[in-house]
XYZ file of C-alpha atoms in Angstrom:
477
model
C -2.113 -15.942 -36.925
C -4.777 -15.404 -34.423
C -4.632 -17.615 -31.341
C -8.621 -18.922 -31.726
C -9.435 -21.443 -34.662
C -8.226 -21.569 -38.461
C -10.868 -19.447 -40.510
C -12.674 -22.551 -41.764
C -13.940 -22.871 -38.292
C -15.335 -20.137 -37.530
C -16.595 -18.471 -41.080
C -20.111 -19.125 -40.441
C -22.255 -17.495 -37.232
C -21.659 -20.619 -33.987
C -25.386 -21.681 -34.068
C -26.793 -20.258 -30.581
C -27.905 -23.084 -28.336
C -31.423 -23.891 -27.970
C -33.205 -22.980 -24.355
C -33.072 -26.177 -23.110
C -29.686 -27.286 -23.279
C -26.994 -27.556 -20.298
C -24.724 -24.857 -19.978
C -22.005 -26.823 -20.209
C -22.658 -26.242 -24.492
C -21.688 -22.760 -23.119
C -18.265 -23.311 -21.620
C -18.110 -25.882 -24.496
C -18.400 -22.467 -27.112
C -15.615 -20.597 -25.054
C -13.557 -23.510 -24.865
C -12.726 -23.503 -29.068
C -11.052 -20.123 -28.325
C -8.838 -21.677 -25.903
C -5.928 -22.830 -27.242
C -2.698 -24.740 -25.150
C 0.428 -22.112 -25.426
C 3.185 -23.780 -26.661
C 5.268 -20.465 -26.485
C 5.386 -19.561 -23.113
C 5.320 -20.198 -19.075
C 1.873 -20.561 -16.761
C 2.065 -17.237 -15.416
C 3.575 -17.370 -11.486
C 1.590 -18.301 -8.852
C 3.880 -16.238 -5.755
C 4.504 -18.757 -3.047
C 3.306 -17.235 0.336
C 4.963 -17.206 3.637
C 4.113 -19.249 6.395
C 4.963 -19.005 9.972
C 6.475 -21.445 12.008
C 4.454 -22.344 15.754
C 5.139 -19.092 18.426
C 6.750 -20.350 21.400
C 5.718 -18.198 25.150
C 7.855 -15.701 24.928
C 6.770 -14.512 21.256
C 2.960 -14.656 22.590
C 3.487 -13.002 24.895
C 5.271 -10.023 22.769
C 1.901 -10.777 20.442
C 0.154 -9.944 23.203
C 1.468 -6.690 24.277
C 1.359 -5.837 20.301
C -2.828 -6.452 20.822
C -2.986 -4.294 23.612
C -0.578 -1.150 21.473
C -1.978 -1.859 17.836
C -1.127 1.490 16.889
C 2.422 1.253 17.851
C 2.935 -2.207 15.544
C 1.412 -1.012 12.839
C 3.215 -1.808 9.193
C 4.639 2.313 8.688
C 4.596 2.560 4.664
C 5.944 5.386 2.417
C 4.895 4.963 -1.203
C 6.532 7.076 -3.904
C 5.151 7.769 -6.726
C 5.474 10.849 -9.209
C 1.318 10.849 -10.270
C -1.160 11.052 -7.384
C -4.583 11.945 -8.511
C -5.801 14.590 -9.218
C -3.809 13.127 -12.063
C -4.989 10.891 -14.500
C -1.900 8.798 -15.351
C -3.344 5.221 -14.972
C 0.211 4.474 -12.342
C -1.271 7.916 -9.597
C -4.768 6.580 -10.131
C -3.550 2.483 -9.495
C -1.339 4.090 -6.198
C -4.750 5.901 -5.036
C -6.892 2.907 -5.162
C -4.333 0.871 -3.975
C -3.029 2.551 -0.667
C -7.370 2.771 -0.006
C -6.485 -0.935 -0.344
C -4.095 -1.413 2.054
C -5.360 1.375 5.047
C -8.445 -1.505 5.228
C -4.864 -4.126 5.823
C -3.748 -1.867 9.132
C -1.246 -0.025 7.583
C 0.172 3.546 8.260
C 1.119 4.998 5.288
C 2.414 7.858 3.814
C 2.258 8.597 -0.246
C 4.698 11.234 -1.099
C 4.262 12.847 -5.074
C 4.579 15.758 -7.035
C 1.956 17.955 -8.105
C 0.170 17.242 -10.891
C 1.081 17.109 -14.587
C -2.087 15.541 -16.103
C -5.014 16.754 -14.110
C -8.063 17.723 -16.027
C -8.984 21.074 -14.308
C -6.352 21.895 -11.445
C -2.449 22.694 -12.298
C -2.114 22.411 -8.357
C -2.927 20.465 -5.218
C -2.455 20.975 -1.747
C 1.158 20.921 -0.077
C -0.121 18.632 2.545
C -4.025 16.448 2.511
C -5.534 13.656 3.855
C -7.030 10.936 1.223
C -8.800 9.212 4.985
C -6.271 8.229 7.499
C -4.191 8.583 4.536
C -1.082 11.180 4.405
C -0.366 12.783 1.019
C 2.973 14.815 0.853
C 3.445 16.704 -2.396
C 6.385 17.968 -3.772
C 6.731 22.325 -3.954
C 6.777 21.970 -8.015
C 7.785 19.083 -10.279
C 6.365 19.918 -13.317
C 7.949 22.714 -14.780
C 8.520 21.375 -18.436
C 5.925 19.551 -20.137
C 4.543 18.233 -23.147
C 8.410 16.475 -24.816
C 10.613 13.396 -23.831
C 12.895 15.986 -22.232
C 10.836 17.757 -20.313
C 8.920 15.217 -18.726
C 12.431 13.404 -18.032
C 13.683 16.970 -16.453
C 10.661 16.744 -14.699
C 11.523 13.237 -13.036
C 14.842 14.648 -12.481
C 13.934 17.268 -10.813
C 11.013 14.709 -8.239
C 13.757 12.549 -7.938
C 15.565 14.607 -6.172
C 12.834 15.832 -4.081
C 12.530 12.667 -3.111
C 15.665 11.695 -2.043
C 15.290 14.852 0.360
C 11.518 13.509 1.648
C 13.721 9.829 2.231
C 16.245 11.716 3.977
C 13.721 13.701 6.047
C 11.578 10.552 7.063
C 13.748 7.531 7.209
C 13.144 6.739 11.261
C 9.169 7.521 10.754
C 8.541 4.025 8.339
C 9.539 0.520 8.282
C 9.716 0.305 4.931
C 9.767 2.397 1.267
C 7.469 1.295 -1.830
C 9.635 3.443 -4.928
C 8.095 3.151 -8.100
C 9.024 3.591 -12.038
C 7.509 6.100 -11.738
C 9.576 8.132 -12.754
C 12.414 5.798 -14.385
C 15.033 7.190 -12.073
C 12.532 7.509 -8.912
C 14.152 3.769 -7.799
C 18.281 5.769 -7.377
C 17.299 7.769 -4.355
C 15.644 5.189 -2.385
C 19.247 3.359 -3.454
C 21.333 6.133 -2.178
C 19.422 6.793 1.123
C 19.954 2.685 1.547
C 23.267 3.258 1.419
C 23.331 6.775 4.127
C 20.953 5.756 6.780
C 20.168 1.729 5.126
C 16.688 2.243 4.850
C 14.698 -0.730 3.886
C 12.860 -0.068 -0.031
C 11.131 -2.481 -2.366
C 11.013 -1.075 -6.075
C 7.503 -1.579 -7.883
C 8.501 -1.939 -11.381
C 5.935 -0.195 -14.122
C 8.350 -0.569 -16.775
C 11.774 -1.437 -17.374
C 14.661 1.105 -18.338
C 16.749 1.324 -20.146
C 15.561 -1.797 -22.253
C 12.341 0.138 -23.387
C 14.004 3.272 -24.747
C 16.792 0.841 -26.699
C 13.967 -1.109 -27.658
C 12.274 2.233 -29.163
C 15.564 3.561 -30.866
C 16.392 6.616 -28.009
C 19.828 5.785 -27.491
C 21.590 2.341 -28.780
C 22.278 -0.845 -27.047
C 26.221 0.141 -26.728
C 25.448 3.760 -25.733
C 27.318 4.297 -22.340
C 23.938 6.105 -20.416
C 22.121 1.880 -21.294
C 24.803 0.059 -19.646
C 25.534 2.530 -16.583
C 21.625 2.708 -15.821
C 22.216 -1.006 -16.314
C 24.450 -1.545 -13.677
C 22.748 0.598 -11.764
C 19.489 -0.958 -11.695
C 21.506 -4.346 -10.926
C 23.059 -2.288 -7.535
C 19.546 -1.251 -6.671
C 17.608 -3.871 -7.200
C 20.344 -6.174 -4.844
C 19.954 -3.721 -1.990
C 16.467 -3.587 -2.388
C 14.476 -5.440 0.517
C 11.767 -7.391 -2.548
C 11.401 -6.574 -6.276
C 7.620 -6.225 -7.489
C 6.614 -6.243 -11.701
C 3.547 -6.740 -13.516
C 3.795 -9.755 -15.408
C 5.768 -13.112 -15.435
C 7.461 -12.131 -18.442
C 8.794 -9.112 -16.841
C 9.739 -11.531 -13.963
C 11.879 -13.378 -16.476
C 13.917 -10.016 -18.335
C 14.326 -9.301 -14.351
C 16.160 -12.208 -13.389
C 17.988 -12.266 -16.856
C 19.326 -9.321 -16.156
C 20.750 -10.274 -12.643
C 20.029 -13.493 -11.802
C 20.906 -13.243 -7.741
C 17.894 -11.322 -7.278
C 15.611 -13.915 -8.490
C 14.144 -14.576 -4.775
C 13.476 -11.180 -4.390
C 11.259 -10.679 -7.499
C 7.194 -11.096 -7.177
C 4.690 -11.036 -9.815
C 1.442 -8.881 -8.911
C -0.998 -7.824 -11.739
C -2.771 -4.410 -12.537
C -6.203 -4.387 -11.086
C -9.497 -3.934 -11.932
C -12.394 -2.690 -9.561
C -15.308 -4.706 -10.292
C -17.095 -2.165 -7.785
C -16.835 0.446 -10.187
C -17.484 -0.596 -12.956
C -20.271 -2.413 -14.091
C -21.518 -3.612 -16.613
C -24.479 -1.490 -18.379
C -26.257 -2.115 -21.560
C -25.222 0.519 -24.223
C -29.760 1.378 -24.212
C -29.497 2.026 -20.983
C -25.919 3.862 -20.927
C -25.791 8.039 -20.784
C -22.118 7.823 -22.735
C -23.121 5.687 -25.889
C -26.723 7.620 -26.100
C -24.306 10.480 -26.610
C -21.926 9.127 -28.945
C -24.539 7.652 -30.890
C -23.201 4.179 -29.661
C -26.025 2.273 -29.327
C -27.376 0.690 -32.374
C -23.767 0.178 -33.768
C -21.540 -2.730 -33.230
C -18.654 -0.465 -31.239
C -15.283 -1.997 -31.049
C -13.322 0.372 -27.907
C -9.827 1.245 -27.617
C -9.487 2.980 -24.111
C -5.742 4.523 -22.875
C -2.364 5.848 -23.641
C -1.299 5.499 -27.370
C 1.653 5.534 -27.070
C 5.521 3.696 -28.491
C 5.278 0.604 -27.313
C 1.371 0.112 -28.160
C 0.235 -1.649 -31.551
C -2.111 0.872 -33.804
C -1.334 0.039 -36.636
C -2.849 -3.363 -36.454
C -6.120 -1.576 -35.753
C -6.378 0.708 -38.534
C -5.311 -1.731 -41.192
C -8.092 -3.942 -39.649
C -10.581 -0.903 -39.918
C -9.520 -0.596 -43.792
C -11.415 -4.028 -44.265
C -14.077 -2.956 -42.013
C -14.666 0.146 -43.743
C -18.246 -0.883 -45.512
C -18.946 -2.692 -41.971
C -21.434 -1.996 -39.490
C -18.601 -1.348 -37.267
C -17.672 1.896 -35.215
C -13.993 2.450 -33.762
C -13.535 4.261 -30.573
C -10.605 5.837 -29.791
C -10.424 7.435 -26.029
C -6.539 8.935 -24.764
C -4.441 10.537 -25.690
C -0.395 9.702 -26.459
C 2.745 10.028 -28.734
C 0.640 7.968 -31.642
C -2.226 9.131 -31.636
C -1.673 12.514 -33.595
C -0.314 10.433 -36.328
C -2.656 7.629 -35.726
C -5.572 10.179 -36.510
C -3.740 11.406 -39.714
C -3.865 8.219 -41.169
C -7.361 7.940 -40.607
C -8.110 10.966 -42.340
C -5.925 10.737 -44.908
C -7.763 6.728 -45.948
C -10.560 9.001 -45.647
C -11.514 5.838 -42.503
C -15.772 7.300 -41.601
C -15.563 4.828 -38.390
C -13.838 6.259 -36.083
C -14.792 8.631 -33.234
C -11.723 9.929 -31.100
C -12.178 10.732 -27.317
C -10.370 12.619 -24.604
C -9.460 10.596 -21.370
C -12.215 11.111 -19.551
C -12.335 11.960 -15.925
C -12.607 8.571 -13.305
C -16.311 9.152 -12.862
C -17.429 8.487 -16.121
C -15.157 5.215 -16.922
C -17.669 3.099 -15.563
C -19.620 4.379 -18.016
C -16.686 5.031 -21.281
C -15.834 1.777 -20.746
C -19.286 -0.841 -21.031
C -20.394 1.770 -24.256
C -18.594 -0.875 -26.559
C -19.207 -4.559 -27.807
C -14.966 -5.480 -27.720
C -12.266 -4.027 -25.900
C -8.885 -3.644 -28.065
C -4.969 -3.598 -25.802
C -2.283 -4.031 -27.993
C 1.756 -4.367 -27.426
C 3.811 -3.316 -29.827
C 6.132 -6.865 -30.706
C 9.292 -7.099 -28.798
C 7.545 -5.043 -25.324
C 5.808 -7.923 -24.700
C 9.140 -8.405 -21.346
C 9.483 -4.331 -21.131
C 5.692 -3.158 -20.363
C 2.395 -4.357 -19.100
C -1.180 -2.555 -19.744
C -2.342 -1.898 -17.365
C -6.046 -1.226 -19.553
C -6.116 -5.409 -20.011
C -7.877 -5.160 -16.182
C -11.101 -2.569 -16.216
C -11.573 -3.736 -19.628
C -12.178 -7.312 -17.824
C -14.528 -5.435 -15.337
C -17.031 -3.875 -18.296
C -18.026 -7.433 -18.903
C -16.872 -6.982 -22.564
C -15.055 -9.402 -25.155
C -11.124 -8.594 -25.069
C -8.883 -8.656 -28.080
C -5.533 -8.791 -27.203
C -2.863 -8.024 -30.423
C 0.737 -8.388 -29.281
C 3.701 -10.982 -29.992
C 3.214 -14.904 -29.587
C 5.801 -15.133 -26.867
C 3.363 -12.948 -24.516
C 1.991 -14.051 -21.282
C -1.117 -12.075 -22.537
C -1.381 -15.113 -24.615
C -1.748 -17.552 -21.767
C -4.087 -14.619 -19.988
C -6.798 -14.796 -22.914
C -6.787 -18.573 -22.767
C -7.601 -19.396 -19.402
C -9.909 -16.420 -19.605
C -11.536 -17.556 -22.165
C -12.983 -13.665 -22.677
C -11.652 -13.011 -26.014
C -8.506 -13.998 -28.380
C -4.743 -13.043 -29.285
C -3.571 -11.453 -32.850
C -0.288 -11.484 -33.659
C 0.948 -8.194 -34.569
C -0.047 -7.544 -38.028
C -2.248 -9.538 -38.618
C -5.502 -7.341 -39.143
C -7.338 -9.825 -40.848
C -7.289 -11.979 -37.674
C -8.401 -9.244 -35.726
C -11.237 -8.180 -38.683
C -12.182 -11.441 -38.522
C -13.099 -12.053 -35.118
C -14.769 -8.530 -34.443
C -17.321 -9.563 -38.005
C -17.909 -12.723 -35.935
C -18.666 -11.234 -32.795
C -20.573 -8.733 -34.307
C -22.456 -11.456 -36.366
C -22.832 -13.787 -33.162
C -24.188 -11.615 -30.118
C -24.609 -14.803 -28.003
C -20.452 -15.341 -28.327
C -19.606 -11.720 -27.241
C -22.589 -11.963 -24.588
C -20.540 -15.384 -22.879
C -16.913 -14.244 -23.407
C -18.017 -10.434 -21.489
C -19.349 -12.102 -18.726
C -16.284 -14.590 -18.415
C -14.256 -11.421 -19.010
C -15.849 -9.852 -15.713
C -15.836 -13.413 -14.070
C -11.856 -13.768 -14.444
C -11.236 -10.491 -12.858
C -13.536 -11.020 -9.658
C -11.964 -14.296 -9.715
C -8.488 -13.280 -9.609
C -7.445 -9.046 -10.105
C -9.723 -7.586 -7.816
C -8.439 -4.041 -5.569
C -8.958 -6.797 -2.559
C -7.098 -9.682 -4.108
C -4.056 -7.710 -5.201
C -3.866 -5.342 -2.073
C -2.897 -8.576 0.148
C -0.667 -9.366 -2.345
C 1.312 -6.405 -1.976
C 0.443 -6.777 2.171
C 2.745 -9.953 2.369
C 5.480 -8.305 0.676
C 5.495 -5.124 2.507
C 5.525 -7.282 5.928
C 7.692 -9.300 4.449
C 10.158 -6.359 3.244
C 9.688 -4.856 6.821
C 11.515 -7.506 9.201
């Protein structure tokens, strides 16, 4: 079932308002797609820390700190396996985050690995500077690649090197931010805390072992699952703070370890509206190069992984095979090969598959469409959070989200008035929405403008960096 009006409401194109009508009509047209969410709780809004009035002694301390600001800078080390030139989304997001945090007057160092997903290089400098940010890379972590076991082995190697880095540098930083890339990485921070009492914050992208259990990689009763969950509890208890990417993930973490409830902050991913600007397809070289200018184009850009629902997209494309609709899939992932084979077996000619695009191409590839798709498999709503949503919002295009009826993404679509939410498996609703936008370009334009406005009001790098700054600052005390 789609999260939008019944078929009888939209089966015919909606009449466009006349030029002399008030802009209120545009808002009303978007409001018909906003349906109260009776399943979800609203997106959490974190409370901000307020400070009491300073005493005369504290005022003197502040004055002295102002005289020597360099000595008072918050010193943060961010530990992540992926960082540019890797094109992995986690690495690119961290790069954007550290650039913004540097503007918050933080002294930042990044400890990362050698490239594993780079376009043109397999090796990067061991130490380099990004402005005033020091980037230090492990000598070698990408020993095996491609397969799950190889990636896991690389993750274990990087975690060991990260632990050594923590031990060597614990005096140089006030707080360490340990990401869940790789999933074992927070263990290094926990062990360093036991040895040296370092302060660390956990940034959880994906929740393991729960994802592995949901995907059938290991059983719920396997000893490894139990051990991993108990390790998570110990890690979270000793952390100064825990950052998750969605309200659903917050609920899941608290359900697993209730005593850390007051430590968990929801900080969304983001898109950069200064990098990604709405570009008309007729002015877009990427759209021209791939013959997309005169076709209604539906874009899926990003990982086609085990946690993403590609089946609903395929079934919708089958229903639209005789319509003037072009599907474009950009990226890679575990499901890409099977998805392409299914398209070929069905004889579908309305698909174009392209590899991951370099970052400087994204402003053009993301705007070479009329609708962007975001999908999450049923049951994964509290385990992963699709970062592809936010750049898609920045592109100023309508969004169709394929997800469970319990997903927080439904509330976001309702709040932003920028698209629809479609149940997993409801390909008919997705196909009908695509046909609606194809026939009503005014509605598509309104939803696209709403997408960008929603991002600019809530999910820019500047807004999100301030939320991270507050968490890191509090964690260093």
